[in-house]
Amino acid sequence: GLFGAGDEHSSIENALKYAVYRINHDRQLLANTKLIYDIQTLSPGDAFGSSKK
C-alpha cells in the first residue's frame, strides 16, 4: 500500500487524515468541495489482490 504495514506509518496516516480535515474545514480553500480518504490495508506482495480494490 501507499503507507506500508506497521505501526511506524500510523503517524503518516494520521497526518493525511488531519490534512483532509483541515482542507474540508477551511471555507476559503476549495470552496464547495469536500475531500474524502479511503484507507485500505494491502499485502505488500499481492499485486493481483491490490489491483482488485
JSON list of N, CA and C in Angstrom, two decimals:
[
{"chain": "A", "resi": 1, "resn": "GLY", "atom": "N", "xyz": [0.81, -1.18, 0.00]},
{"chain": "A", "resi": 1, "resn": "GLY", "atom": "CA", "xyz": [0.00, 0.00, 0.00]},
{"chain": "A", "resi": 1, "resn": "GLY", "atom": "C", "xyz": [0.85, 1.25, 0.00]},
{"chain": "A", "resi": 2, "resn": "LEU", "atom": "N", "xyz": [0.22, 2.36, 0.02]},
{"chain": "A", "resi": 2, "resn": "LEU", "atom": "CA", "xyz": [0.92, 3.64, -0.01]},
{"chain": "A", "resi": 2, "resn": "LEU", "atom": "C", "xyz": [1.76, 3.84, 1.24]},
{"chain": "A", "resi": 3, "resn": "PHE", "atom": "N", "xyz": [1.24, 3.46, 2.39]},
{"chain": "A", "resi": 3, "resn": "PHE", "atom": "CA", "xyz": [1.95, 3.69, 3.64]},
{"chain": "A", "resi": 3, "resn": "PHE", "atom": "C", "xyz": [2.69, 2.47, 4.15]},
{"chain": "A", "resi": 4, "resn": "GLY", "atom": "N", "xyz": [2.38, 1.30, 3.63]},
{"chain": "A", "resi": 4, "resn": "GLY", "atom": "CA", "xyz": [3.04, 0.09, 4.10]},
{"chain": "A", "resi": 4, "resn": "GLY", "atom": "C", "xyz": [2.37, -0.45, 5.36]},
{"chain": "A", "resi": 5, "resn": "ALA", "atom": "N", "xyz": [2.92, -1.52, 5.89]},
{"chain": "A", "resi": 5, "resn": "ALA", "atom": "CA", "xyz": [2.36, -2.14, 7.08]},
{"chain": "A", "resi": 5, "resn": "ALA", "atom": "C", "xyz": [3.25, -1.83, 8.28]},
{"chain": "A", "resi": 6, "resn": "GLY", "atom": "N", "xyz": [2.64, -1.73, 9.43]},
{"chain": "A", "resi": 6, "resn": "GLY", "atom": "CA", "xyz": [3.43, -1.50, 10.64]},
{"chain": "A", "resi": 6, "resn": "GLY", "atom": "C", "xyz": [3.01, -0.23, 11.36]},
{"chain": "A", "resi": 7, "resn": "ASP", "atom": "N", "xyz": [3.34, -0.18, 12.63]},
{"chain": "A", "resi": 7, "resn": "ASP", "atom": "CA", "xyz": [2.96, 0.95, 13.47]},
{"chain": "A", "resi": 7, "resn": "ASP", "atom": "C", "xyz": [3.70, 2.23, 13.11]},
{"chain": "A", "resi": 8, "resn": "GLU", "atom": "N", "xyz": [4.88, 2.12, 12.49]},
{"chain": "A", "resi": 8, "resn": "GLU", "atom": "CA", "xyz": [5.66, 3.33, 12.20]},
{"chain": "A", "resi": 8, "resn": "GLU", "atom": "C", "xyz": [4.97, 4.24, 11.19]},
{"chain": "A", "resi": 9, "resn": "HIS", "atom": "N", "xyz": [3.97, 3.72, 10.48]},
{"chain": "A", "resi": 9, "resn": "HIS", "atom": "CA", "xyz": [3.30, 4.51, 9.47]},
{"chain": "A", "resi": 9, "resn": "HIS", "atom": "C", "xyz": [2.00, 5.13, 9.97]},
{"chain": "A", "resi": 10, "resn": "SER", "atom": "N", "xyz": [1.61, 4.84, 11.19]},
{"chain": "A", "resi": 10, "resn": "SER", "atom": "CA", "xyz": [0.35, 5.39, 11.70]},
{"chain": "A", "resi": 10, "resn": "SER", "atom": "C", "xyz": [0.41, 6.91, 11.79]},
{"chain": "A", "resi": 11, "resn": "SER", "atom": "N", "xyz": [1.57, 7.48, 12.06]},
{"chain": "A", "resi": 11, "resn": "SER", "atom": "CA", "xyz": [1.67, 8.94, 12.13]},
{"chain": "A", "resi": 11, "resn": "SER", "atom": "C", "xyz": [1.49, 9.57, 10.75]},
{"chain": "A", "resi": 12, "resn": "ILE", "atom": "N", "xyz": [1.94, 8.89, 9.72]},
{"chain": "A", "resi": 12, "resn": "ILE", "atom": "CA", "xyz": [1.74, 9.38, 8.35]},
{"chain": "A", "resi": 12, "resn": "ILE", "atom": "C", "xyz": [0.26, 9.30, 7.98]},
{"chain": "A", "resi": 13, "resn": "GLU", "atom": "N", "xyz": [-0.38, 8.21, 8.35]},
{"chain": "A", "resi": 13, "resn": "GLU", "atom": "CA", "xyz": [-1.81, 8.05, 8.10]},
{"chain": "A", "resi": 13, "resn": "GLU", "atom": "C", "xyz": [-2.60, 9.13, 8.84]},
{"chain": "A", "resi": 14, "resn": "ASN", "atom": "N", "xyz": [-2.23, 9.40, 10.08]},
{"chain": "A", "resi": 14, "resn": "ASN", "atom": "CA", "xyz": [-2.91, 10.45, 10.85]},
{"chain": "A", "resi": 14, "resn": "ASN", "atom": "C", "xyz": [-2.68, 11.83, 10.24]},
{"chain": "A", "resi": 15, "resn": "ALA", "atom": "N", "xyz": [-1.50, 12.06, 9.69]},
{"chain": "A", "resi": 15, "resn": "ALA", "atom": "CA", "xyz": [-1.21, 13.34, 9.04]},
{"chain": "A", "resi": 15, "resn": "ALA", "atom": "C", "xyz": [-2.11, 13.51, 7.81]},
{"chain": "A", "resi": 16, "resn": "LEU", "atom": "N", "xyz": [-2.32, 12.44, 7.06]},
{"chain": "A", "resi": 16, "resn": "LEU", "atom": "CA", "xyz": [-3.22, 12.51, 5.90]},
{"chain": "A", "resi": 16, "resn": "LEU", "atom": "C", "xyz": [-4.64, 12.83, 6.35]},
{"chain": "A", "resi": 17, "resn": "LYS", "atom": "N", "xyz": [-5.12, 12.15, 7.37]},
{"chain": "A", "resi": 17, "resn": "LYS", "atom": "CA", "xyz": [-6.48, 12.40, 7.88]},
{"chain": "A", "resi": 17, "resn": "LYS", "atom": "C", "xyz": [-6.63, 13.84, 8.36]},
{"chain": "A", "resi": 18, "resn": "TYR", "atom": "N", "xyz": [-5.62, 14.34, 9.06]},
{"chain": "A", "resi": 18, "resn": "TYR", "atom": "CA", "xyz": [-5.68, 15.71, 9.57]},
{"chain": "A", "resi": 18, "resn": "TYR", "atom": "C", "xyz": [-5.65, 16.72, 8.43]},
{"chain": "A", "resi": 19, "resn": "ALA", "atom": "N", "xyz": [-4.84, 16.46, 7.41]},
{"chain": "A", "resi": 19, "resn": "ALA", "atom": "CA", "xyz": [-4.77, 17.36, 6.26]},
{"chain": "A", "resi": 19, "resn": "ALA", "atom": "C", "xyz": [-6.12, 17.44, 5.56]},
{"chain": "A", "resi": 20, "resn": "VAL", "atom": "N", "xyz": [-6.77, 16.31, 5.38]},
{"chain": "A", "resi": 20, "resn": "VAL", "atom": "CA", "xyz": [-8.10, 16.29, 4.75]},
{"chain": "A", "resi": 20, "resn": "VAL", "atom": "C", "xyz": [-9.09, 17.04, 5.62]},
{"chain": "A", "resi": 21, "resn": "TYR", "atom": "N", "xyz": [-9.03, 16.83, 6.92]},
{"chain": "A", "resi": 21, "resn": "TYR", "atom": "CA", "xyz": [-9.90, 17.54, 7.86]},
{"chain": "A", "resi": 21, "resn": "TYR", "atom": "C", "xyz": [-9.72, 19.05, 7.75]},
{"chain": "A", "resi": 22, "resn": "ARG", "atom": "N", "xyz": [-8.46, 19.49, 7.77]},
{"chain": "A", "resi": 22, "resn": "ARG", "atom": "CA", "xyz": [-8.18, 20.93, 7.71]},
{"chain": "A", "resi": 22, "resn": "ARG", "atom": "C", "xyz": [-8.65, 21.54, 6.39]},
{"chain": "A", "resi": 23, "resn": "ILE", "atom": "N", "xyz": [-8.40, 20.86, 5.29]},
{"chain": "A", "resi": 23, "resn": "ILE", "atom": "CA", "xyz": [-8.83, 21.36, 3.99]},
{"chain": "A", "resi": 23, "resn": "ILE", "atom": "C", "xyz": [-10.35, 21.46, 3.94]},
{"chain": "A", "resi": 24, "resn": "ASN", "atom": "N", "xyz": [-11.04, 20.46, 4.45]},
{"chain": "A", "resi": 24, "resn": "ASN", "atom": "CA", "xyz": [-12.50, 20.46, 4.42]},
{"chain": "A", "resi": 24, "resn": "ASN", "atom": "C", "xyz": [-13.10, 21.54, 5.31]},
{"chain": "A", "resi": 25, "resn": "HIS", "atom": "N", "xyz": [-12.39, 21.96, 6.35]},
{"chain": "A", "resi": 25, "resn": "HIS", "atom": "CA", "xyz": [-12.93, 22.97, 7.26]},
{"chain": "A", "resi": 25, "resn": "HIS", "atom": "C", "xyz": [-12.45, 24.39, 6.97]},
{"chain": "A", "resi": 26, "resn": "ASP", "atom": "N", "xyz": [-11.64, 24.56, 5.94]},
{"chain": "A", "resi": 26, "resn": "ASP", "atom": "CA", "xyz": [-11.20, 25.89, 5.51]},
{"chain": "A", "resi": 26, "resn": "ASP", "atom": "C", "xyz": [-12.15, 26.36, 4.41]},
{"chain": "A", "resi": 27, "resn": "ARG", "atom": "N", "xyz": [-13.03, 27.27, 4.74]},
{"chain": "A", "resi": 27, "resn": "ARG", "atom": "CA", "xyz": [-14.08, 27.69, 3.81]},
{"chain": "A", "resi": 27, "resn": "ARG", "atom": "C", "xyz": [-13.55, 28.45, 2.60]},
{"chain": "A", "resi": 28, "resn": "GLN", "atom": "N", "xyz": [-12.34, 28.98, 2.68]},
{"chain": "A", "resi": 28, "resn": "GLN", "atom": "CA", "xyz": [-11.78, 29.72, 1.56]},
{"chain": "A", "resi": 28, "resn": "GLN", "atom": "C", "xyz": [-11.00, 28.82, 0.61]},
{"chain": "A", "resi": 29, "resn": "LEU", "atom": "N", "xyz": [-10.62, 27.66, 1.07]},
{"chain": "A", "resi": 29, "resn": "LEU", "atom": "CA", "xyz": [-9.83, 26.73, 0.27]},
{"chain": "A", "resi": 29, "resn": "LEU", "atom": "C", "xyz": [-10.75, 25.66, -0.30]},
{"chain": "A", "resi": 30, "resn": "LEU", "atom": "N", "xyz": [-10.74, 25.52, -1.61]},
{"chain": "A", "resi": 30, "resn": "LEU", "atom": "CA", "xyz": [-11.59, 24.52, -2.29]},
{"chain": "A", "resi": 30, "resn": "LEU", "atom": "C", "xyz": [-13.05, 24.66, -1.88]},
{"chain": "A", "resi": 31, "resn": "ALA", "atom": "N", "xyz": [-13.59, 25.85, -2.07]},
{"chain": "A", "resi": 31, "resn": "ALA", "atom": "CA", "xyz": [-14.98, 26.12, -1.71]},
{"chain": "A", "resi": 31, "resn": "ALA", "atom": "C", "xyz": [-15.91, 25.15, -2.44]},
{"chain": "A", "resi": 32, "resn": "ASN", "atom": "N", "xyz": [-16.97, 24.75, -1.76]},
{"chain": "A", "resi": 32, "resn": "ASN", "atom": "CA", "xyz": [-17.97, 23.83, -2.29]},
{"chain": "A", "resi": 32, "resn": "ASN", "atom": "C", "xyz": [-17.40, 22.49, -2.72]},
{"chain": "A", "resi": 33, "resn": "THR", "atom": "N", "xyz": [-16.32, 22.08, -2.06]},
{"chain": "A", "resi": 33, "resn": "THR", "atom": "CA", "xyz": [-15.67, 20.80, -2.35]},
{"chain": "A", "resi": 33, "resn": "THR", "atom": "C", "xyz": [-15.40, 20.09, -1.03]},
{"chain": "A", "resi": 34, "resn": "LYS", "atom": "N", "xyz": [-15.60, 18.79, -1.02]},
{"chain": "A", "resi": 34, "resn": "LYS", "atom": "CA", "xyz": [-15.29, 18.00, 0.17]},
{"chain": "A", "resi": 34, "resn": "LYS", "atom": "C", "xyz": [-14.36, 16.86, -0.23]},
{"chain": "A", "resi": 35, "resn": "LEU", "atom": "N", "xyz": [-13.21, 16.79, 0.42]},
{"chain": "A", "resi": 35, "resn": "LEU", "atom": "CA", "xyz": [-12.27, 15.70, 0.19]},
{"chain": "A", "resi": 35, "resn": "LEU", "atom": "C", "xyz": [-12.62, 14.54, 1.10]},
{"chain": "A", "resi": 36, "resn": "ILE", "atom": "N", "xyz": [-12.38, 13.32, 0.62]},
{"chain": "A", "resi": 36, "resn": "ILE", "atom": "CA", "xyz": [-12.53, 12.13, 1.44]},
{"chain": "A", "resi": 36, "resn": "ILE", "atom": "C", "xyz": [-11.29, 11.27, 1.26]},
{"chain": "A", "resi": 37, "resn": "TYR", "atom": "N", "xyz": [-11.07, 10.37, 2.18]},
{"chain": "A", "resi": 37, "resn": "TYR", "atom": "CA", "xyz": [-9.96, 9.43, 2.04]},
{"chain": "A", "resi": 37, "resn": "TYR", "atom": "C", "xyz": [-10.52, 8.02, 2.21]},
{"chain": "A", "resi": 38, "resn": "ASP", "atom": "N", "xyz": [-9.86, 7.08, 1.58]},
{"chain": "A", "resi": 38, "resn": "ASP", "atom": "CA", "xyz": [-10.23, 5.67, 1.66]},
{"chain": "A", "resi": 38, "resn": "ASP", "atom": "C", "xyz": [-8.96, 4.89, 1.97]},
{"chain": "A", "resi": 39, "resn": "ILE", "atom": "N", "xyz": [-8.75, 4.57, 3.22]},
{"chain": "A", "resi": 39, "resn": "ILE", "atom": "CA", "xyz": [-7.53, 3.88, 3.64]},
{"chain": "A", "resi": 39, "resn": "ILE", "atom": "C", "xyz": [-7.81, 2.39, 3.69]},
{"chain": "A", "resi": 40, "resn": "GLN", "atom": "N", "xyz": [-7.01, 1.65, 2.95]},
{"chain": "A", "resi": 40, "resn": "GLN", "atom": "CA", "xyz": [-7.14, 0.19, 2.90]},
{"chain": "A", "resi": 40, "resn": "GLN", "atom": "C", "xyz": [-5.78, -0.43, 3.18]},
{"chain": "A", "resi": 41, "resn": "THR", "atom": "N", "xyz": [-5.79, -1.57, 3.86]},
{"chain": "A", "resi": 41, "resn": "THR", "atom": "CA", "xyz": [-4.56, -2.30, 4.14]},
{"chain": "A", "resi": 41, "resn": "THR", "atom": "C", "xyz": [-4.39, -3.37, 3.08]},
{"chain": "A", "resi": 42, "resn": "LEU", "atom": "N", "xyz": [-3.26, -3.35, 2.40]},
{"chain": "A", "resi": 42, "resn": "LEU", "atom": "CA", "xyz": [-2.98, -4.29, 1.33]},
{"chain": "A", "resi": 42, "resn": "LEU", "atom": "C", "xyz": [-1.74, -5.10, 1.65]},
{"chain": "A", "resi": 43, "resn": "SER", "atom": "N", "xyz": [-1.68, -6.30, 1.13]},
{"chain": "A", "resi": 43, "resn": "SER", "atom": "CA", "xyz": [-0.49, -7.13, 1.29]},
{"chain": "A", "resi": 43, "resn": "SER", "atom": "C", "xyz": [0.59, -6.62, 0.35]},
{"chain": "A", "resi": 44, "resn": "PRO", "atom": "N", "xyz": [1.83, -6.45, 0.83]},
{"chain": "A", "resi": 44, "resn": "PRO", "atom": "CA", "xyz": [2.89, -5.87, 0.01]},
{"chain": "A", "resi": 44, "resn": "PRO", "atom": "C", "xyz": [3.20, -6.66, -1.26]},
{"chain": "A", "resi": 45, "resn": "GLY", "atom": "N", "xyz": [3.10, -7.99, -1.22]},
{"chain": "A", "resi": 45, "resn": "GLY", "atom": "CA", "xyz": [3.47, -8.79, -2.38]},
{"chain": "A", "resi": 45, "resn": "GLY", "atom": "C", "xyz": [2.30, -9.24, -3.23]},
{"chain": "A", "resi": 46, "resn": "ASP", "atom": "N", "xyz": [1.11, -8.71, -2.98]},
{"chain": "A", "resi": 46, "resn": "ASP", "atom": "CA", "xyz": [-0.09, -9.18, -3.68]},
{"chain": "A", "resi": 46, "resn": "ASP", "atom": "C", "xyz": [-0.57, -8.14, -4.68]},
{"chain": "A", "resi": 47, "resn": "ALA", "atom": "N", "xyz": [0.13, -8.03, -5.80]},
{"chain": "A", "resi": 47, "resn": "ALA", "atom": "CA", "xyz": [-0.24, -7.05, -6.82]},
{"chain": "A", "resi": 47, "resn": "ALA", "atom": "C", "xyz": [-1.61, -7.37, -7.42]},
{"chain": "A", "resi": 48, "resn": "PHE", "atom": "N", "xyz": [-1.92, -8.65, -7.60]},
{"chain": "A", "resi": 48, "resn": "PHE", "atom": "CA", "xyz": [-3.21, -9.03, -8.17]},
{"chain": "A", "resi": 48, "resn": "PHE", "atom": "C", "xyz": [-4.35, -8.62, -7.24]},
{"chain": "A", "resi": 49, "resn": "GLY", "atom": "N", "xyz": [-4.23, -8.93, -5.96]},
{"chain": "A", "resi": 49, "resn": "GLY", "atom": "CA", "xyz": [-5.26, -8.55, -5.00]},
{"chain": "A", "resi": 49, "resn": "GLY", "atom": "C", "xyz": [-5.39, -7.05, -4.88]},
{"chain": "A", "resi": 50, "resn": "SER", "atom": "N", "xyz": [-4.28, -6.34, -4.94]},
{"chain": "A", "resi": 50, "resn": "SER", "atom": "CA", "xyz": [-4.31, -4.88, -4.87]},
{"chain": "A", "resi": 50, "resn": "SER", "atom": "C", "xyz": [-5.02, -4.28, -6.06]},
{"chain": "A", "resi": 51, "resn": "SER", "atom": "N", "xyz": [-4.85, -4.89, -7.23]},
{"chain": "A", "resi": 51, "resn": "SER", "atom": "CA", "xyz": [-5.48, -4.35, -8.44]},
{"chain": "A", "resi": 51, "resn": "SER", "atom": "C", "xyz": [-6.99, -4.53, -8.41]},
{"chain": "A", "resi": 52, "resn": "LYS", "atom": "N", "xyz": [-7.50, -5.42, -7.58]},
{"chain": "A", "resi": 52, "resn": "LYS", "atom": "CA", "xyz": [-8.94, -5.67, -7.48]},
{"chain": "A", "resi": 52, "resn": "LYS", "atom": "C", "xyz": [-9.63, -4.71, -6.53]},
{"chain": "A", "resi": 53, "resn": "LYS", "atom": "N", "xyz": [-8.90, -3.90, -5.79]},
{"chain": "A", "resi": 53, "resn": "LYS", "atom": "CA", "xyz": [-9.50, -2.99, -4.80]},
{"chain": "A", "resi": 53, "resn": "LYS", "atom": "C", "xyz": [-9.94, -1.72, -5.43]}
]
